Short mmCIF file of C-alpha atoms and ligand atoms in Angstrom, two decimals:
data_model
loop_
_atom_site.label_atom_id
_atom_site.label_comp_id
_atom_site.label_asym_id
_atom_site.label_seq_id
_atom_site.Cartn_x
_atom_site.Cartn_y
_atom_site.Cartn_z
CA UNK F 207 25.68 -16.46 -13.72
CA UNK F 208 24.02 -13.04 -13.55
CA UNK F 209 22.54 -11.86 -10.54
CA UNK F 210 19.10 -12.12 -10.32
CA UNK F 211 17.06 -10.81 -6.85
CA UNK F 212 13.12 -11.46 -6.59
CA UNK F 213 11.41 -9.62 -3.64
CA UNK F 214 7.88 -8.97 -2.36
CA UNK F 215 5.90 -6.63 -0.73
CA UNK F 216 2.34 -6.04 0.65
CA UNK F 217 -0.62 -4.14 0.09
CA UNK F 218 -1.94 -2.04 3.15
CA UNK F 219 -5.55 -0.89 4.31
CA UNK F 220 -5.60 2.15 6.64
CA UNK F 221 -8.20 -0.25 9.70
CA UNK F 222 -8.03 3.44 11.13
CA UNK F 223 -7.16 6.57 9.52
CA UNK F 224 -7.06 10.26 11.48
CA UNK F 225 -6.27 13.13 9.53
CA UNK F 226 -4.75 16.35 11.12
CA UNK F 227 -5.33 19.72 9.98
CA UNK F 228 -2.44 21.14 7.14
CA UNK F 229 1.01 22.53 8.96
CA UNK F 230 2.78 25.26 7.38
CA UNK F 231 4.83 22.37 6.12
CA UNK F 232 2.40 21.57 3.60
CA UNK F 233 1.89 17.93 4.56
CA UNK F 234 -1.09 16.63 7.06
CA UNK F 235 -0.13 14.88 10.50
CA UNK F 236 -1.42 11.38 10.58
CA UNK F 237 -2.06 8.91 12.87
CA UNK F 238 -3.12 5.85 11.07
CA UNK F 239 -3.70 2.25 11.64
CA UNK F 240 -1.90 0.31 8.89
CA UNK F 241 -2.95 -3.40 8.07
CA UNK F 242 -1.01 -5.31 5.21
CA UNK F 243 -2.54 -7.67 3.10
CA UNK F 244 -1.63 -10.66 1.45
CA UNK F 245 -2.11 -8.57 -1.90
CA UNK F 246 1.88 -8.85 -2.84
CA UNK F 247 3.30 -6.92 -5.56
CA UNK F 248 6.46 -8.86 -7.14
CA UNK F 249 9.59 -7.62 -8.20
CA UNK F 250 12.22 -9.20 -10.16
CA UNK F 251 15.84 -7.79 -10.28
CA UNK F 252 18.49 -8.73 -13.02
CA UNK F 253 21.65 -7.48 -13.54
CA UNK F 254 21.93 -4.95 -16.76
CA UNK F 255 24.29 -5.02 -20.15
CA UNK F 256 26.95 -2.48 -18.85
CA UNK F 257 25.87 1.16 -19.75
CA UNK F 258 21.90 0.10 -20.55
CA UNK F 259 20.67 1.63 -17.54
CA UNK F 260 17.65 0.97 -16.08
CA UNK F 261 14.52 -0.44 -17.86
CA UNK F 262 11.37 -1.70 -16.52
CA UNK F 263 8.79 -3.83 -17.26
CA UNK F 264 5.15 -3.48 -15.86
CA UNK F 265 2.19 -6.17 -16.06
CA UNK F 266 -0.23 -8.45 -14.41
CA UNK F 267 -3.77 -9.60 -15.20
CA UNK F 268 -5.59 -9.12 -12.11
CA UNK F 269 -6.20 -5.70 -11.92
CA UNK F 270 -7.43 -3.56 -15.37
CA UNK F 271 -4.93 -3.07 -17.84
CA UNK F 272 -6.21 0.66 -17.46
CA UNK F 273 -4.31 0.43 -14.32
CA UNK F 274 -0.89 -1.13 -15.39
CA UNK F 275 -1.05 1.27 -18.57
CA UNK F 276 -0.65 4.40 -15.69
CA UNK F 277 2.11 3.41 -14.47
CA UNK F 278 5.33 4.50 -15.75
CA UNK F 279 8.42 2.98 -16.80
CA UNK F 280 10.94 5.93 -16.79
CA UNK F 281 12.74 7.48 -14.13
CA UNK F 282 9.47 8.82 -12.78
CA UNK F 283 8.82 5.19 -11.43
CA UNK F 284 9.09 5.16 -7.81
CA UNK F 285 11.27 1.79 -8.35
CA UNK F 286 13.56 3.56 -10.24
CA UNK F 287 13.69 6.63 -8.07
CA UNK F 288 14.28 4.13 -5.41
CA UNK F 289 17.38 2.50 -7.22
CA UNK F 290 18.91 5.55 -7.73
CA UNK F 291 18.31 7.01 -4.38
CA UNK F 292 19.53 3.53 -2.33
CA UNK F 293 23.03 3.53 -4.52
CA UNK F 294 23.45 7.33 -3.81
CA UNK F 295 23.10 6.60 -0.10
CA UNK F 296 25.65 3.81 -0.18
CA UNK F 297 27.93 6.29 -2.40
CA UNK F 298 28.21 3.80 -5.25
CA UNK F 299 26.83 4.92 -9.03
CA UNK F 300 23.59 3.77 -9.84
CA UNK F 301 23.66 -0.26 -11.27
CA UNK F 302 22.22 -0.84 -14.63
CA UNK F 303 19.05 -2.81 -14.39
CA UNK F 304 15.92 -4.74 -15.95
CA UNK F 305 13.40 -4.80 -13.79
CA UNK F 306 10.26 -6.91 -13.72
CA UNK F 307 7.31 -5.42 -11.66
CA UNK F 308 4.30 -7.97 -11.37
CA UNK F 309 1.05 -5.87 -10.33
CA UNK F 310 -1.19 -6.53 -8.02
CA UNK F 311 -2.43 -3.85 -6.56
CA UNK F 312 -5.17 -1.46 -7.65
CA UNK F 313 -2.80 1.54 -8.88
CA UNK F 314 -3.72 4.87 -7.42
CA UNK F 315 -5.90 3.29 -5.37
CA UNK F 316 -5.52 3.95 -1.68
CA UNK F 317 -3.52 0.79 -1.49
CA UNK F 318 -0.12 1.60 -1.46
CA UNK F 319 0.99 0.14 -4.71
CA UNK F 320 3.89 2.45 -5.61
CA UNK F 321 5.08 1.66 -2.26
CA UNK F 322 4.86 -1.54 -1.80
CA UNK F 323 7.27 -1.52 -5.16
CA UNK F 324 9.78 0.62 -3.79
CA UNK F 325 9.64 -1.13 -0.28
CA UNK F 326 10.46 -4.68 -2.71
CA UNK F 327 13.12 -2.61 -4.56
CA UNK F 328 14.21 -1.50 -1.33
CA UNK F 329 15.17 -5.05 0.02
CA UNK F 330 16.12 -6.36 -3.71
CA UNK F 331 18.31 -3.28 -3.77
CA UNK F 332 20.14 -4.53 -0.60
CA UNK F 333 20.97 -7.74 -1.58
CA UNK F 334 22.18 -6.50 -4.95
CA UNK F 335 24.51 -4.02 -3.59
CA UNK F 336 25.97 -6.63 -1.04
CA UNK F 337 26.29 -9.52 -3.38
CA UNK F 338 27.47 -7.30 -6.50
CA UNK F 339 29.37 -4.42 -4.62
CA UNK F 340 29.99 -5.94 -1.06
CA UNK F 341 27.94 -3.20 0.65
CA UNK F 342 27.02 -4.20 4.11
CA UNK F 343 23.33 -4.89 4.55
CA UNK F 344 21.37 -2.32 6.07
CA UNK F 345 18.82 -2.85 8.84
CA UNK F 346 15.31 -2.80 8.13
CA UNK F 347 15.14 0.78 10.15
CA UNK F 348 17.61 1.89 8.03
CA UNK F 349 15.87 0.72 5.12
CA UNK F 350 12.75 2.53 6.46
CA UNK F 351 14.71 5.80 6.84
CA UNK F 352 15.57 5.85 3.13
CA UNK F 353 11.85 4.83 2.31
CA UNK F 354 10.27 7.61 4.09
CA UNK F 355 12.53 10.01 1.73
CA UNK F 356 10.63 8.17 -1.55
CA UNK F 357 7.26 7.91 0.02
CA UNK F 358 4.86 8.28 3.75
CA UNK F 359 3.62 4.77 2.57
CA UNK F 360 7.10 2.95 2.10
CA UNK F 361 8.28 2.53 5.65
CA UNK F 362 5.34 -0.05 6.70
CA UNK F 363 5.18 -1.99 3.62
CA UNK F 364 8.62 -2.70 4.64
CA UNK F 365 7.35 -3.78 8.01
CA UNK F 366 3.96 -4.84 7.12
CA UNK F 367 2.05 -7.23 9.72
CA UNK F 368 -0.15 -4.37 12.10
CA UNK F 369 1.32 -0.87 12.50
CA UNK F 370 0.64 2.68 14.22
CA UNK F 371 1.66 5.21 11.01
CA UNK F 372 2.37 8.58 12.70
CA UNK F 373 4.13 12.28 11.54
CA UNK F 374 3.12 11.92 7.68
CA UNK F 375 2.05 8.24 8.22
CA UNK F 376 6.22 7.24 7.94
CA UNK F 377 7.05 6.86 11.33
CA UNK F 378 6.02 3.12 12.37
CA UNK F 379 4.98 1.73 15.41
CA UNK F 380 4.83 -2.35 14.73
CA UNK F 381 1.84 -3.64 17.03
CA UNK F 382 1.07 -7.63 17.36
CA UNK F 383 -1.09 -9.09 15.06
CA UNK F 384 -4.89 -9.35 15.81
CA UNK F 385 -6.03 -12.69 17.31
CA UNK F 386 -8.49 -13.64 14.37
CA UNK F 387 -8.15 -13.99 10.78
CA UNK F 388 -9.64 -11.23 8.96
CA UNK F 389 -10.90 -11.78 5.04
CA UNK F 390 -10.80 -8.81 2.72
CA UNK F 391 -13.25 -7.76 -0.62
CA UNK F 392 -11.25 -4.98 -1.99
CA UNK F 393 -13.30 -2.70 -5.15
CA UNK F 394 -10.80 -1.58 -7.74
CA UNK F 395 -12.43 1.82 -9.69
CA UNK F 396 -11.79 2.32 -13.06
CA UNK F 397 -10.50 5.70 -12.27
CA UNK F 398 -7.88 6.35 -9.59
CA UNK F 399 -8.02 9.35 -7.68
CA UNK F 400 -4.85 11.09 -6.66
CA UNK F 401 -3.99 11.07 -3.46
CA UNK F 402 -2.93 15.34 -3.04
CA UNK F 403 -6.67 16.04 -4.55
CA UNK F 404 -8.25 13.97 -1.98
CA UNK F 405 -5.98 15.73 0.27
CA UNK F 406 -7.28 18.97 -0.50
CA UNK F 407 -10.97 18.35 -0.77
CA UNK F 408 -10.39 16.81 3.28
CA UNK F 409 -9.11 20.68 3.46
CA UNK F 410 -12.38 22.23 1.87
CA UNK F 411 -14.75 20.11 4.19
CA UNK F 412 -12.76 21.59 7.25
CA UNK F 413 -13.01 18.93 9.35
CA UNK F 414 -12.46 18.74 12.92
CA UNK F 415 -10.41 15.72 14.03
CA UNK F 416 -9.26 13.92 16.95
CA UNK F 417 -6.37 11.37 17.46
CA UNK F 418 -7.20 8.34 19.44
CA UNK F 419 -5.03 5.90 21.12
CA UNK F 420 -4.86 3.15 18.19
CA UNK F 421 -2.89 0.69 20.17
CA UNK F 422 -5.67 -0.21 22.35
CA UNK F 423 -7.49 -1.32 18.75
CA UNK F 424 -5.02 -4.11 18.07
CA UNK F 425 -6.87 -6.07 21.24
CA UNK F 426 -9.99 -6.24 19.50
CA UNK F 427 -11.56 -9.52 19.45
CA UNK F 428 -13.10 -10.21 16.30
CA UNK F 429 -13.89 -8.78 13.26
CA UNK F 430 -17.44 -7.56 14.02
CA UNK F 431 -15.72 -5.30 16.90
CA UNK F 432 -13.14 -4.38 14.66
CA UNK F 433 -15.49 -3.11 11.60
CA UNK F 434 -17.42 -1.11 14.22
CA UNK F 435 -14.10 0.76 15.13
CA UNK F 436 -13.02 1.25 11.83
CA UNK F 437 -12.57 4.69 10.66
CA UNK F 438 -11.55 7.11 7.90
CA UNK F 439 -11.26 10.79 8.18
CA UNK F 440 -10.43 10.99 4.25
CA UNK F 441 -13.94 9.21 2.99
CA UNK F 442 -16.23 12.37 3.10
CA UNK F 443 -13.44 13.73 0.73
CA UNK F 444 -13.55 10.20 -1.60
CA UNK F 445 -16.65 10.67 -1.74
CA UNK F 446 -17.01 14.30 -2.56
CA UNK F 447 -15.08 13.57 -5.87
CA UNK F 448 -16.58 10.34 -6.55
CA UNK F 449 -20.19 10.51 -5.47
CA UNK F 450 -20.54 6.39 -6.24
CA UNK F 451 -18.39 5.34 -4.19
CA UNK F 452 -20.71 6.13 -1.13
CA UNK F 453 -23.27 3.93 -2.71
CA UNK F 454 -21.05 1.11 -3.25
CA UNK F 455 -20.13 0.73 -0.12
CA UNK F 456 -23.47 0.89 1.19
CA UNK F 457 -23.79 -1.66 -1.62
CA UNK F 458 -21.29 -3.72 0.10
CA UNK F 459 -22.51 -3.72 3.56
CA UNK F 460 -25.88 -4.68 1.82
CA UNK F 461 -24.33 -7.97 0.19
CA UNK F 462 -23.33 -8.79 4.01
CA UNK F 463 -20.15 -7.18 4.69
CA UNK F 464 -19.21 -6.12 8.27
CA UNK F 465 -18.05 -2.61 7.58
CA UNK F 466 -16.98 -1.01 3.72
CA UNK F 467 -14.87 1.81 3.88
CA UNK F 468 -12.51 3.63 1.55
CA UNK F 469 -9.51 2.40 1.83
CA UNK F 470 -7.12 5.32 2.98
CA UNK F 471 -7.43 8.29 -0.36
CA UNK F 472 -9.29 6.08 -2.02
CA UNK F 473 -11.12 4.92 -4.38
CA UNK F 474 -10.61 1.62 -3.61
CA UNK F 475 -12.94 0.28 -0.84
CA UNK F 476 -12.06 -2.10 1.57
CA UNK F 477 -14.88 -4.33 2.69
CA UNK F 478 -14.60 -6.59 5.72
CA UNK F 479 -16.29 -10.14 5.77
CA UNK F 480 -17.10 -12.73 8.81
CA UNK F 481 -15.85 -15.18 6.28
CA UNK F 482 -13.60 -16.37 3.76
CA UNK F 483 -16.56 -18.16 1.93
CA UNK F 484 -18.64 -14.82 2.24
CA UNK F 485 -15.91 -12.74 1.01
CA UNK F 486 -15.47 -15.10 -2.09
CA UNK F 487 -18.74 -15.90 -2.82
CA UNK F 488 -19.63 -11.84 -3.11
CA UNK F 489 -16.53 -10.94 -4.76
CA UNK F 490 -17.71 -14.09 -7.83
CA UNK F 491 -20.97 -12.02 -7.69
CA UNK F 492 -19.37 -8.62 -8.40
CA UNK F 493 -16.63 -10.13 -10.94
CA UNK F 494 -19.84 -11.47 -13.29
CA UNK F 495 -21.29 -7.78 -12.98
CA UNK F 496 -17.65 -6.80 -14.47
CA UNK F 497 -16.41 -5.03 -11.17
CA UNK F 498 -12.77 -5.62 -10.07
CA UNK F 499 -13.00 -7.01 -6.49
CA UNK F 500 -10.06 -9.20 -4.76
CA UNK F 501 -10.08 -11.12 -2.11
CA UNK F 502 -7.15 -10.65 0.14
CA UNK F 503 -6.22 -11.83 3.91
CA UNK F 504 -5.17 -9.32 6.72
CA UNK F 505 -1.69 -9.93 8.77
CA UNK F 506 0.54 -10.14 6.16
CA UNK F 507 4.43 -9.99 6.28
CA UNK F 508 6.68 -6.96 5.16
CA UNK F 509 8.77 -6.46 1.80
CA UNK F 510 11.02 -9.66 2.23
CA UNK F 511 13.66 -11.54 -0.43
CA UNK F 512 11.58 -14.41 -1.96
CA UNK F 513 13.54 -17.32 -2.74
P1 ATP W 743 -1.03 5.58 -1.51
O1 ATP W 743 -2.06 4.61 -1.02
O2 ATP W 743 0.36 5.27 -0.98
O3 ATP W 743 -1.41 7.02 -1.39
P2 ATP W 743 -1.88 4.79 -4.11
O4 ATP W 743 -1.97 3.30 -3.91
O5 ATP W 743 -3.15 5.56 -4.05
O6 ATP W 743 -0.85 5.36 -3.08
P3 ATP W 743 -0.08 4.30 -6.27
O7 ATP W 743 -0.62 3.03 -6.83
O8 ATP W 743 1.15 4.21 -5.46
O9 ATP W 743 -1.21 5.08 -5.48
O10 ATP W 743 0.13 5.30 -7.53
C1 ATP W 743 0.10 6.69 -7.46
C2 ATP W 743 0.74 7.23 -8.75
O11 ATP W 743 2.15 7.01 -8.69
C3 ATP W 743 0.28 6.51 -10.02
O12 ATP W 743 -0.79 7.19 -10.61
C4 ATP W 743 1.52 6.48 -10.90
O13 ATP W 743 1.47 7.51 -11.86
C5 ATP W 743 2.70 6.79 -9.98
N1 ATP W 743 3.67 5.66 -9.86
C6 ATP W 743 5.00 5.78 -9.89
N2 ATP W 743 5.59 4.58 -9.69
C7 ATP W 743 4.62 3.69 -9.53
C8 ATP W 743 4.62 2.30 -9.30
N3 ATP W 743 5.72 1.55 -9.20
N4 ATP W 743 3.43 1.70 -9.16
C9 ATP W 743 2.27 2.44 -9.24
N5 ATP W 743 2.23 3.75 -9.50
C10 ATP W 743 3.39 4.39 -9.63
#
């Protein structure tokens, strides 16, 4: 029978996220608190016709098909950048493959979509290579070290669950979980916004910036005290190139959310509710006004092989 793999892999909000000023080597130090959410991208993995190559196939109905229609199916996919890249590192030729992606997340959003695909391929890649080639599995820091190579964002969608993101955001601190359950209204825009732009309007503003100990955050106690520590140095720069999103997430707060906040470059916005009830109950209200917004839980696991 032909090898089929099907993997997972989360969604991430930054709870916290501190943006250094621009080294000479182009990129901005970070030092961000990662969340994952129970917003899973899927992946499906089957074995090609000899010599096809690799094809994939992108869709889902929860997000706008605007969204799916941006993402692209050649080799500038990060999934397929990620295939060739793992069977290069094992020293084997790149496998032909059909892959499936199932999309969940906003794309270009702020939500690590991309990466939580390659963090799936990632895993689905390991098992392939083991049960097709008999490569030894690699360790999930292992995994991570080829992630950071395809993306800042890959490393903790591997890892998921709570996370200190320092250096570019790849190197991962895993934390324990908060004590509470935390419910999630996340606002999908129409438009993305890319996440180099927002980059460089954070450079215009010339904002001064701290780093705080993020650690400490993780003891929090509920989610009141954790919307109330809640930051985001990138938001002035969301909002500078999308002047509505600073309305709806006043918007948000309005309709009873603890704290609304961009959610890392943006323009999604991450809204934090008391309840699941709440969360849902606001989220049916925005849906009949024709605005994408999903409901999503906090503390959810890493890229992992689904059965
Ligand atoms: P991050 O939060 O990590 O900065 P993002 O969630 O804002 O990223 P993505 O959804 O990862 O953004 O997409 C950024 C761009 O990457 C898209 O506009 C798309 O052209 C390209 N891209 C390449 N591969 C993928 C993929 N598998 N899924 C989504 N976008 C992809």
């Amino acid at each position: 029978m032909s090898t089929i793999i099907r993997a997972s892999a989360p969604a991430k909000v930054n709870l916290v996220f501190e943006v250094g000023q621009l080294g000479s080597d182009g990129y901005h130090p970070v030092n961000s608190l990662f969340f994952a959410l129970d917003l899973s991208e899927e992946l499906t993995l089957a074995k090609g016709e000899a010599g096809t190559g690799i094809s994939i196939y992108v869709h889902g109905d929860s997000i706008p098909e605007a969204h799916i229609n941006a993402v692209p199916t050649d080799h500038s996919n990060l999934v397929h950048k990620t295939a060739v890249l793992f069977a290069q590192k094992l020293g084997k030729a790149t496998p032909d493959l059909q892959i499936d992606i199932h999309k969940r997340i906003p794309v270009a959003g702020g939500m690590a979509g991309g990466s939580a695909d390659a963090a799936a391929m990632l895993v689905a890649m390991n098992e392939f290579m083991h049960q097709e080639h008999g490569t030894e599995k690699l360790s999930i820091e292992e995994l991570a070290v080829i992630g950071a190579e395809l993306g800042s964002d890959v490393p903790f969608c591997l890892y998921g669950g709570l996370a200190i993101g320092t250096g570019r955001g790849e190197m991962i601190t895993p934390l324990e979980g908060l004590s509470f359950e935390t419910n999630w209204l996340l606002c999908a825009s129409s438009k993305g916004l890319s996440t180099p732009t927002v980059f460089a309007a954070f450079d215009e503003l010339d904002t001064e910036t701290q780093f705080t100990d993020l650690a400490e955050l993780s003891k929090t106690s509920s989610p009141t005290e954790l919307g109330s520590r809640m930051t985001n140095d990138l938001e002035q720069a969301a909002f500078s190139l999308m002047p509505s999103l600073s309305q709806q997430v006043r918007e948000l707060e309005e309709l009873g959310a603890i704290r609304a906040m961009v959610s890392g470059s943006g323009p999604t916005i991450a809204a934090l509710f008391e309840s699941e009830a709440k969360a849902n109950e606001v989220s049916k209200a925005l849906n009949s006004q024709g605005v994408v917004a999903l409901t999503a839980k906090g503390g959810a696991q890493g890229a992992r092989l689904d059965g």
